[in-house]
mmCIF file of C-alpha atoms in Angstrom:
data_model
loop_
_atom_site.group_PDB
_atom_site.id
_atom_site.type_symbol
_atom_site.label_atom_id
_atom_site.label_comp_id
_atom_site.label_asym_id
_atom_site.label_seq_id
_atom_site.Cartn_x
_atom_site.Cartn_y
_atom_site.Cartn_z
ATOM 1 C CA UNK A 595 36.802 11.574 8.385
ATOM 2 C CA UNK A 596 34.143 10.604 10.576
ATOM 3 C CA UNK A 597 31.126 12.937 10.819
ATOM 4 C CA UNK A 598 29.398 13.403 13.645
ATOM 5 C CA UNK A 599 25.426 14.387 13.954
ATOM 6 C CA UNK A 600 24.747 17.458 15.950
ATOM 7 C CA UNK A 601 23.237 17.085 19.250
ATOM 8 C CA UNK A 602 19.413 16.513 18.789
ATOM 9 C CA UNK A 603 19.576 14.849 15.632
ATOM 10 C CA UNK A 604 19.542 11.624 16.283
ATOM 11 C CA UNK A 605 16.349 12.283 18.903
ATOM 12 C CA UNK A 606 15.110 14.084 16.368
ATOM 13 C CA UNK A 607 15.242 10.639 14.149
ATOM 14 C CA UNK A 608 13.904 8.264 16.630
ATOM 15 C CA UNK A 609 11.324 10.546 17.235
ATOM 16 C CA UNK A 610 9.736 10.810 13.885
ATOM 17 C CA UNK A 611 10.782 7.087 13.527
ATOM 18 C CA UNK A 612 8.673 6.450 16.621
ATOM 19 C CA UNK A 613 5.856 8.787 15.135
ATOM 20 C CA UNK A 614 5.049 6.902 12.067
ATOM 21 C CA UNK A 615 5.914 3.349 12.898
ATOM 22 C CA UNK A 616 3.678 4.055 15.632
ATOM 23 C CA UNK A 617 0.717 5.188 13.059
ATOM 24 C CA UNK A 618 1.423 2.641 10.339
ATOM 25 C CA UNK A 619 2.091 -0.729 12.408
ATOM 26 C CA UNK A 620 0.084 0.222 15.824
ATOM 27 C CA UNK A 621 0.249 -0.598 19.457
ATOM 28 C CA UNK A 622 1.512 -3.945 18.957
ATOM 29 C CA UNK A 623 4.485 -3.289 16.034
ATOM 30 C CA UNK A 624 6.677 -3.143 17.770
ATOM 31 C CA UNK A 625 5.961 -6.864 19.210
ATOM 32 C CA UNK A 626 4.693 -7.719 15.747
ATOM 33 C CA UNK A 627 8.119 -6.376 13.629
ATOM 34 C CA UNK A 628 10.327 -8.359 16.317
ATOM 35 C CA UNK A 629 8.495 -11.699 15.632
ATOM 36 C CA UNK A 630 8.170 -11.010 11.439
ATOM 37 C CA UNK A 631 11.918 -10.183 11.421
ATOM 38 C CA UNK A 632 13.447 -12.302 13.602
ATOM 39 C CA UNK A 633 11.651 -15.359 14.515
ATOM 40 C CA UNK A 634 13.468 -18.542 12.930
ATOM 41 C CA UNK A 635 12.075 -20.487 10.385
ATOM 42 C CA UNK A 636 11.052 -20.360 6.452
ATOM 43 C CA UNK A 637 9.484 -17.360 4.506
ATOM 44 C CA UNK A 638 7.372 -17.537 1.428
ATOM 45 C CA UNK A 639 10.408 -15.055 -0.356
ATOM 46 C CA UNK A 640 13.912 -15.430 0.425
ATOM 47 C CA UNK A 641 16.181 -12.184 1.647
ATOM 48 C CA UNK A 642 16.671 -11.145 -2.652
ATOM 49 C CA UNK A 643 13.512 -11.185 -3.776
ATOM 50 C CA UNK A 644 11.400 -8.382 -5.332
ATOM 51 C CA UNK A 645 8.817 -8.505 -2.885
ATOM 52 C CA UNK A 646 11.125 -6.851 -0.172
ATOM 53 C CA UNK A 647 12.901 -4.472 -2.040
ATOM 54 C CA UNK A 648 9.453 -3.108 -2.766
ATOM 55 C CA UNK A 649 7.069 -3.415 0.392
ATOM 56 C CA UNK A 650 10.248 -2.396 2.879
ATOM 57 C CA UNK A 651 10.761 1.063 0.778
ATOM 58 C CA UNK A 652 9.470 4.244 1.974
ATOM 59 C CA UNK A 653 7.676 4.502 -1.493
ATOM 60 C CA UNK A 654 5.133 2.177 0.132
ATOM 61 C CA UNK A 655 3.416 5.422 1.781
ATOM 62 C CA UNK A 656 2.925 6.690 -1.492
ATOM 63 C CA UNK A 657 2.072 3.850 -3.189
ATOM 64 C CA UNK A 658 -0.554 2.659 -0.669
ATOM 65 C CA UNK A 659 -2.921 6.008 -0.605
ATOM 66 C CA UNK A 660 -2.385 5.954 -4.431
ATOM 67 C CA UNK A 661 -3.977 2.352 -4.512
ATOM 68 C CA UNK A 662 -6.369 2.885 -2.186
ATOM 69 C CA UNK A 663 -7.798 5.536 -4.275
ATOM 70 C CA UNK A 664 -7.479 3.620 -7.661
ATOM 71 C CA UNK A 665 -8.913 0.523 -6.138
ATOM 72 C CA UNK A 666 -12.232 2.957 -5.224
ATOM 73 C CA UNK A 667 -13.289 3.372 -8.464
ATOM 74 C CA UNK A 668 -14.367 -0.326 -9.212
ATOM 75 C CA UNK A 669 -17.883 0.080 -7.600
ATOM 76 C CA UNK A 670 -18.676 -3.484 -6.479
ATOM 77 C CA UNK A 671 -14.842 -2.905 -4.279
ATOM 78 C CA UNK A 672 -16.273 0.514 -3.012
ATOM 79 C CA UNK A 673 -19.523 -0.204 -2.014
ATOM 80 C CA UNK A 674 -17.887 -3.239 0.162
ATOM 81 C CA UNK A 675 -15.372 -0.823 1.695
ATOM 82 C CA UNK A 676 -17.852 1.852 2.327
ATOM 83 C CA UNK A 677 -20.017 -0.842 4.256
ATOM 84 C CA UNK A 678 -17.721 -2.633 5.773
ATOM 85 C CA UNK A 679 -14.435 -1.668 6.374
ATOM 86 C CA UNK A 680 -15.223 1.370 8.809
ATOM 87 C CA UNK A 681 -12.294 3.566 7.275
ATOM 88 C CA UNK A 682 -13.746 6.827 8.273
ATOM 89 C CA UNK A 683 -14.164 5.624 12.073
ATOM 90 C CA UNK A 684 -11.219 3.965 12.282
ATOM 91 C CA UNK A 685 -9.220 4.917 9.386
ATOM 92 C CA UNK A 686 -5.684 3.892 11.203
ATOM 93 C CA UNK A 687 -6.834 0.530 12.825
ATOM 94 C CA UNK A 688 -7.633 -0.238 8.598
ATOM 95 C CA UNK A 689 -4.294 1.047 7.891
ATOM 96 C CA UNK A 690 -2.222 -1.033 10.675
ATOM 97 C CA UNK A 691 -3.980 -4.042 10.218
ATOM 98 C CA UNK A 692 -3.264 -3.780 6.000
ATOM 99 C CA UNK A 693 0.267 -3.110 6.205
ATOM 100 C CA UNK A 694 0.813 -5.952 9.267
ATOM 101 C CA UNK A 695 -0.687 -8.358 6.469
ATOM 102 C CA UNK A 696 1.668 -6.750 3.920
ATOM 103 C CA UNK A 697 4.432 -7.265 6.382
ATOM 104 C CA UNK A 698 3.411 -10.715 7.465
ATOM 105 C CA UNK A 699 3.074 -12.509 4.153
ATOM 106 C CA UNK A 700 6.644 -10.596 2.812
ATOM 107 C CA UNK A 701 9.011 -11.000 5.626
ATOM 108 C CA UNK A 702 7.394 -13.031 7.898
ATOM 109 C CA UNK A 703 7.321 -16.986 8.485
ATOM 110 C CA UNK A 704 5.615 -19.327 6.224
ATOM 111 C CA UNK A 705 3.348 -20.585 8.650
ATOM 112 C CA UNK A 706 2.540 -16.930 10.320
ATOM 113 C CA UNK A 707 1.691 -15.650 6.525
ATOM 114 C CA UNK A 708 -0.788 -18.841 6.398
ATOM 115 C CA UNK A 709 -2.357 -17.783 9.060
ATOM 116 C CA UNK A 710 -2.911 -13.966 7.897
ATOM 117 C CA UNK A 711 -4.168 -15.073 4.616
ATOM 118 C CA UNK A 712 -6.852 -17.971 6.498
ATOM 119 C CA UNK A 713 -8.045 -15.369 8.322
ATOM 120 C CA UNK A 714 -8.410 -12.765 5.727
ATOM 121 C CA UNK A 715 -9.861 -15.088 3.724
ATOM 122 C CA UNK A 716 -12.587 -15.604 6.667
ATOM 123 C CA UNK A 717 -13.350 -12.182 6.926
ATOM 124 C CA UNK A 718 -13.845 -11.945 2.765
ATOM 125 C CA UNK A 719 -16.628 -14.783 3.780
ATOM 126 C CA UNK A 720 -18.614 -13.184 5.540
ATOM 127 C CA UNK A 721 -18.670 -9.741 3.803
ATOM 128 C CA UNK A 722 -21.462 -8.845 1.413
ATOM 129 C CA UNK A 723 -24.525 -7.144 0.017
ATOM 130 C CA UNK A 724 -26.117 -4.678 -2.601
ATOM 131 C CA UNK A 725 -24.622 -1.981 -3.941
ATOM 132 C CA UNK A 726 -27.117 1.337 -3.721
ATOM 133 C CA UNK A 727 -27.691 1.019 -7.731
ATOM 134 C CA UNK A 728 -28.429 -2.962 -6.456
ATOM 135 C CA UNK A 729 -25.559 -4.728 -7.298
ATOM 136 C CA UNK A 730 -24.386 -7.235 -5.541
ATOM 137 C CA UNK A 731 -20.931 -7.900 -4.641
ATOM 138 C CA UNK A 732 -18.810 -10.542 -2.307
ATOM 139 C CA UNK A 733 -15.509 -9.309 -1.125
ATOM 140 C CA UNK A 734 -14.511 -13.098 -1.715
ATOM 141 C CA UNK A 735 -15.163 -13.000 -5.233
ATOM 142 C CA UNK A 736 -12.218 -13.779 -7.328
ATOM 143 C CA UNK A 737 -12.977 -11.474 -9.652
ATOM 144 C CA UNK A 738 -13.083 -8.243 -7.457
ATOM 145 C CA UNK A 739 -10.104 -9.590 -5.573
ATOM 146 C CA UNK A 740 -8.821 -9.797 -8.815
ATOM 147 C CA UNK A 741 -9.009 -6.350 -9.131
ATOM 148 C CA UNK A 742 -8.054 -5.090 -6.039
ATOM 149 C CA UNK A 743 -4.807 -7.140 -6.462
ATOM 150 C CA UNK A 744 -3.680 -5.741 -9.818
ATOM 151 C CA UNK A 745 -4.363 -1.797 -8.660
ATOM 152 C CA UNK A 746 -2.541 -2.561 -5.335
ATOM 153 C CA UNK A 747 0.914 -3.975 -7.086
ATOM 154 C CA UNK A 748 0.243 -1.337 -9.905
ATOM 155 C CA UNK A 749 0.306 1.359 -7.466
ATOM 156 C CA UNK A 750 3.344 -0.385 -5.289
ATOM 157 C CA UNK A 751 5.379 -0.897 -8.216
ATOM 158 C CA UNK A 752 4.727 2.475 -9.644
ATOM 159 C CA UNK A 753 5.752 4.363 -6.806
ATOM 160 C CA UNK A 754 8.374 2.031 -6.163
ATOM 161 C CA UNK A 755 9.971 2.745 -9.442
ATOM 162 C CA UNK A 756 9.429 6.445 -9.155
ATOM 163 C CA UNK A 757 10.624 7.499 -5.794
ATOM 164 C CA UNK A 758 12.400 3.973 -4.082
ATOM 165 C CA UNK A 759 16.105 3.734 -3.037
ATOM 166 C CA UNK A 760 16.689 1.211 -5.743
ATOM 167 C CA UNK A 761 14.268 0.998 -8.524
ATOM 168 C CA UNK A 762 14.289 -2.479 -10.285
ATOM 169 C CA UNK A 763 15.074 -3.288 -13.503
ATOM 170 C CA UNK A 764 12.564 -4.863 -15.745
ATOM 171 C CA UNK A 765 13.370 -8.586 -14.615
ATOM 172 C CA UNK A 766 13.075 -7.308 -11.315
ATOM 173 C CA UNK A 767 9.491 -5.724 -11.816
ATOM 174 C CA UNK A 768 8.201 -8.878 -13.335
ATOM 175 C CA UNK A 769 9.642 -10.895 -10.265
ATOM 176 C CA UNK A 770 7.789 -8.704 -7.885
ATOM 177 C CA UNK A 771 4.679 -9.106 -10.069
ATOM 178 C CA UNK A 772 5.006 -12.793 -9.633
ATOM 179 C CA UNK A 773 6.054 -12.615 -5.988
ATOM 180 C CA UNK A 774 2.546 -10.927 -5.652
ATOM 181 C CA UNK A 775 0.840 -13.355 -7.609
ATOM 182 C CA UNK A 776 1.777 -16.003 -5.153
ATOM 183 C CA UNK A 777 0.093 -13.851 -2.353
ATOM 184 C CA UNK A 778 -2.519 -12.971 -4.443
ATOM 185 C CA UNK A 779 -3.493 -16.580 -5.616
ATOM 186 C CA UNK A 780 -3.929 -17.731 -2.492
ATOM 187 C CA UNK A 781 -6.163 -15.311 -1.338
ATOM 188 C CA UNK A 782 -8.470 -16.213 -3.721
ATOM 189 C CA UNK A 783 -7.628 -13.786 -6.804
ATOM 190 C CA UNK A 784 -8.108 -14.569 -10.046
ATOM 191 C CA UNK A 785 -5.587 -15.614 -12.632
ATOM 192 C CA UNK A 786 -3.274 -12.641 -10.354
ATOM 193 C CA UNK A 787 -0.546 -11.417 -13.579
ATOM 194 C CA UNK A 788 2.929 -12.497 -12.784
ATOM 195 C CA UNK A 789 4.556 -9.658 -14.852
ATOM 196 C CA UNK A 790 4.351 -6.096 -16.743
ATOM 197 C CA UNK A 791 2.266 -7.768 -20.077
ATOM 198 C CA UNK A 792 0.005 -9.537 -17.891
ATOM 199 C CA UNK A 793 -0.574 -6.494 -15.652
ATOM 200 C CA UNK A 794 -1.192 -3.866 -17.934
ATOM 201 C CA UNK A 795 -3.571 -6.277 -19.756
ATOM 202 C CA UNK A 796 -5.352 -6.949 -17.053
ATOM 203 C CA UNK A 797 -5.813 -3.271 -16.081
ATOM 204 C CA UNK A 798 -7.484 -2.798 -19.776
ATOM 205 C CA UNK A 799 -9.781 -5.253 -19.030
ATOM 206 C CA UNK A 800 -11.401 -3.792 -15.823
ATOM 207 C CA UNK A 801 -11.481 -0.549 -17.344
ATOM 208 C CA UNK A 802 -14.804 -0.947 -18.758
ATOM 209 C CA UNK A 803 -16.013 -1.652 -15.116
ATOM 210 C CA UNK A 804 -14.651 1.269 -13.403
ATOM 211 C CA UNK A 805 -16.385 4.581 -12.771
ATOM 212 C CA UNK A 806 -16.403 7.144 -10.104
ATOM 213 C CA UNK A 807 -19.356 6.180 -7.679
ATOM 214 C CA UNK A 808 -20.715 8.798 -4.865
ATOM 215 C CA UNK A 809 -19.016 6.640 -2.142
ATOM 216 C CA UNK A 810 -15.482 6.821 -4.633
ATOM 217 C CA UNK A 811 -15.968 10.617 -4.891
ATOM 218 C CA UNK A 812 -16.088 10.678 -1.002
ATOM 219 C CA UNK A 813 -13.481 8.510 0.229
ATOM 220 C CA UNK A 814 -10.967 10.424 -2.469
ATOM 221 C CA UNK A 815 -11.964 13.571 -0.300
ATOM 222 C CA UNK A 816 -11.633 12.231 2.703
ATOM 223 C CA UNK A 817 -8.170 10.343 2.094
ATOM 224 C CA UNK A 818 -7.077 13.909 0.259
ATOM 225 C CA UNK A 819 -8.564 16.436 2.424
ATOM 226 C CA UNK A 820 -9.981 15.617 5.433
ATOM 227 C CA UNK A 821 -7.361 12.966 6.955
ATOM 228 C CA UNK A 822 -7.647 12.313 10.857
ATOM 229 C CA UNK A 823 -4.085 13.618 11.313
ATOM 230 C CA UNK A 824 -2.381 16.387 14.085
ATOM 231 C CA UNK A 825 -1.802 19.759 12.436
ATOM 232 C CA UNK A 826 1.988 19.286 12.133
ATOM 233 C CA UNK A 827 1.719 16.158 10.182
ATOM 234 C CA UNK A 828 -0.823 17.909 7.668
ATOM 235 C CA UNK A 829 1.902 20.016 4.903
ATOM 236 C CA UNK A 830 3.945 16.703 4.629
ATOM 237 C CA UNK A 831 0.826 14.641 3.952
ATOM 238 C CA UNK A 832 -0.518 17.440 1.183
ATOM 239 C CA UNK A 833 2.555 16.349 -0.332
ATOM 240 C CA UNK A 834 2.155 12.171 0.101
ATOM 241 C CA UNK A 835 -1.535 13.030 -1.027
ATOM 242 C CA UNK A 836 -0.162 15.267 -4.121
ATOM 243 C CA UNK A 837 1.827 12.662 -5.274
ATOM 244 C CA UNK A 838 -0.561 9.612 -4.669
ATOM 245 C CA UNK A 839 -2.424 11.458 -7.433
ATOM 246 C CA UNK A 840 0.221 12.034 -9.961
ATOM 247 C CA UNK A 841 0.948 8.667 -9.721
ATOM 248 C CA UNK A 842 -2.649 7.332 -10.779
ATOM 249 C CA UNK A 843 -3.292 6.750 -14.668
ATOM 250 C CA UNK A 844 -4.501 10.072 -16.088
ATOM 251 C CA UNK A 845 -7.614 8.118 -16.733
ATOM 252 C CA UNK A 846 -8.334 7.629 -13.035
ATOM 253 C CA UNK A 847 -7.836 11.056 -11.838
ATOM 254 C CA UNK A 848 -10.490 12.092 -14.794
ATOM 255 C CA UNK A 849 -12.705 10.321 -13.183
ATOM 256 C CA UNK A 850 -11.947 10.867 -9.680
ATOM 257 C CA UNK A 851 -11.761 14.802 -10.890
ATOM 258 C CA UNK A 852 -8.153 14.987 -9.652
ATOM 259 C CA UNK A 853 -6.269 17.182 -12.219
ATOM 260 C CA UNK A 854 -2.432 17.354 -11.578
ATOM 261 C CA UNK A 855 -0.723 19.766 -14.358
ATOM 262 C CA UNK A 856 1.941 17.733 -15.954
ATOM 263 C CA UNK A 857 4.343 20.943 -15.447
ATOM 264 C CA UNK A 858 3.615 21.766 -11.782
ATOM 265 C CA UNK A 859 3.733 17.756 -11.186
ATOM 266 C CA UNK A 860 7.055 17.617 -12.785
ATOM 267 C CA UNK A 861 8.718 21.029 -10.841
ATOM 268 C CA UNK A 862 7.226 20.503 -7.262
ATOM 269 C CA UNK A 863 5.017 17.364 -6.638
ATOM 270 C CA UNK A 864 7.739 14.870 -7.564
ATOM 271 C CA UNK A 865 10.715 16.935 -6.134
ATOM 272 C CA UNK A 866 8.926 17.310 -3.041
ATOM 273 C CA UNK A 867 8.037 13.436 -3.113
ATOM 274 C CA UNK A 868 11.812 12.570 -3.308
ATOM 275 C CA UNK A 869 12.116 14.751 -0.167
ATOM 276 C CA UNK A 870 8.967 13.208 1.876
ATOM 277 C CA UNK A 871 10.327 9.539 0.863
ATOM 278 C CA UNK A 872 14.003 10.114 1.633
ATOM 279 C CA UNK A 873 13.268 11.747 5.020
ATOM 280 C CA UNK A 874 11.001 8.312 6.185
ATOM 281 C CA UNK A 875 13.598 6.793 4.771
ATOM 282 C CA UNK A 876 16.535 8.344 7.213
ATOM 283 C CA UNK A 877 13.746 8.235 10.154
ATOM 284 C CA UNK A 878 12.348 5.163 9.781
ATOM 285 C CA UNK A 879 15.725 2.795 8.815
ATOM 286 C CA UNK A 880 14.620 -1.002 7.525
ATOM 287 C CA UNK A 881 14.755 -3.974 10.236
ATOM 288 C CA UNK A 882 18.673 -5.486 10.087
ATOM 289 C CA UNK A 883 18.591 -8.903 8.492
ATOM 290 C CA UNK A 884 16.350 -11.041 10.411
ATOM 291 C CA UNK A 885 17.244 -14.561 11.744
ATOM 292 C CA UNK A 886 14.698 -16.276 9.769
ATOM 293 C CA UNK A 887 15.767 -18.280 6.221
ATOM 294 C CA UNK A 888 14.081 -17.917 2.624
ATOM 295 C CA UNK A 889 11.220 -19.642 0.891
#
């Protein structure tokens, strides 16, 4: 039996579809998402790898603010962002031109993901200073790339695993890790972990590093609280924010002073996080198979 969708549903789709692709991949994704897709020629990760199951789920909306909040609590990282990234005046330009990168160096052509990591890399050059305790930092430094690598595919994989269509298994997890690590590495990161050993040890060893800065404090109430959003879009992005937080370590939302009670996480925040991801899922369906060939 064939089942039909009742009038206005299907507007109803493209119109949320419209909505967010229009907040997460700007003015130009539409252009951008026709030539990452679709445009002949070789890709850093074939059509099976890891790396797409992951970054082309609607866990990815999760798993972003989650990192972007972990990442803020390695000082040298949030002092840089605070300075230089302007993501309280333009909080969405930050966001389109991350997950265009994202999209670039997963699905896109070899030589187009070259180019967004040379001029990434260009922009890490010329960003620096002091810290307000006087520290100073250099977004190129391997180190703190380093870091902002492993809490990015932490908080990716995480989410993934918790709320994707498809959760991998573990030879699967350690293939995205070392689908990442190819990105990562040539970017500048150091010694990026190419599976669930290497990542977890890694996150031990910048834990002596991290603490919850003034500038962490206030970007975690911003993202949380105070988001540049219309009114409408504000009760289904309590509930993206509610579970960016339960999926931190508990360590991290200590120090970020984001308690999430492990009974109301586990009766309404992750229910409700199923919900949010399957409805961006029906609204925002993944790009048919492109024209372009693997790595």
């Amino acid at each position: 039996m064939n089942l039909v969708a009742p009038p206005g549903v299907e507007q109803l789709r493209e119109y949320l579809g419209r909505s967010l692709f229009s907040r997460v991949a700007g003015p130009a994704g539409a252009e951008n998402r026709d030539r990452i897709h679709y445009a002949p020629g070789p890709r850093w990760f074939g059509p099976d790898r890891p790396i797409r199951r992951v970054h082309g789920d609607a866990s990815m909306f999760i798993g972003g603010l989650s990192a972007l909040l972990l990442q803020s609590l390695h000082p040298l990282a949030m002092a840089a962002v605070a300075a230089h990234s302007g993501y309280r005046g333009d909080p969405w330009g930050r966001l389109q031109r991350t997950s265009t990168f994202l999209a670039v160096t997963t699905f896109g052509r070899a030589e187009d993901a070259e180019r967004a990591v040379a001029r990434v890399r260009a922009v890490h050059r010329r960003v620096s200073g002091v810290t307000a305790g006087g520290e100073p930092y250099r977004a190129a430094d391997p180190h703190l790339l380093g870091w902002v690598h492993v809490a990015e595919v932490a908080s990716f994989l995480g989410a993934h695993q918790r709320f994707g269509a498809a959760p991998l298994d573990g030879t699967g997890c350690d293939g995205y890790l070392a689908d990442t690590a190819r990105v990562a590495s040539v970017l500048g990161a150091a010694a990026p972990p190419g599976d669930r050993a290497a990542l977890a040890a890694r996150l031990a060893a910048y834990r002596p590093e991290l603490r919850a800065t003034r500038e962490a404090r206030e970007a975690a109430r911003f993202l949380l609280f105070r988001p540049p959003l219309p009114v409408p879009a504000l009760a289904p992005y309590a509930v993206l924010a509610a579970n960016a937080v339960a999926l931190l370590p508990p360590w991290a939302r200590e120090l970020l002073g984001l308690p999430c009670p492990p009974l109301v996480e586990r009766m309404c925040v992750r229910p409700a996080g199923h919900a949010l991801t399957g409805a961006i899922r029906w609204a925002m369906p993944p790009p048919r198979r492109g024209a372009g060939g693997g790595s």
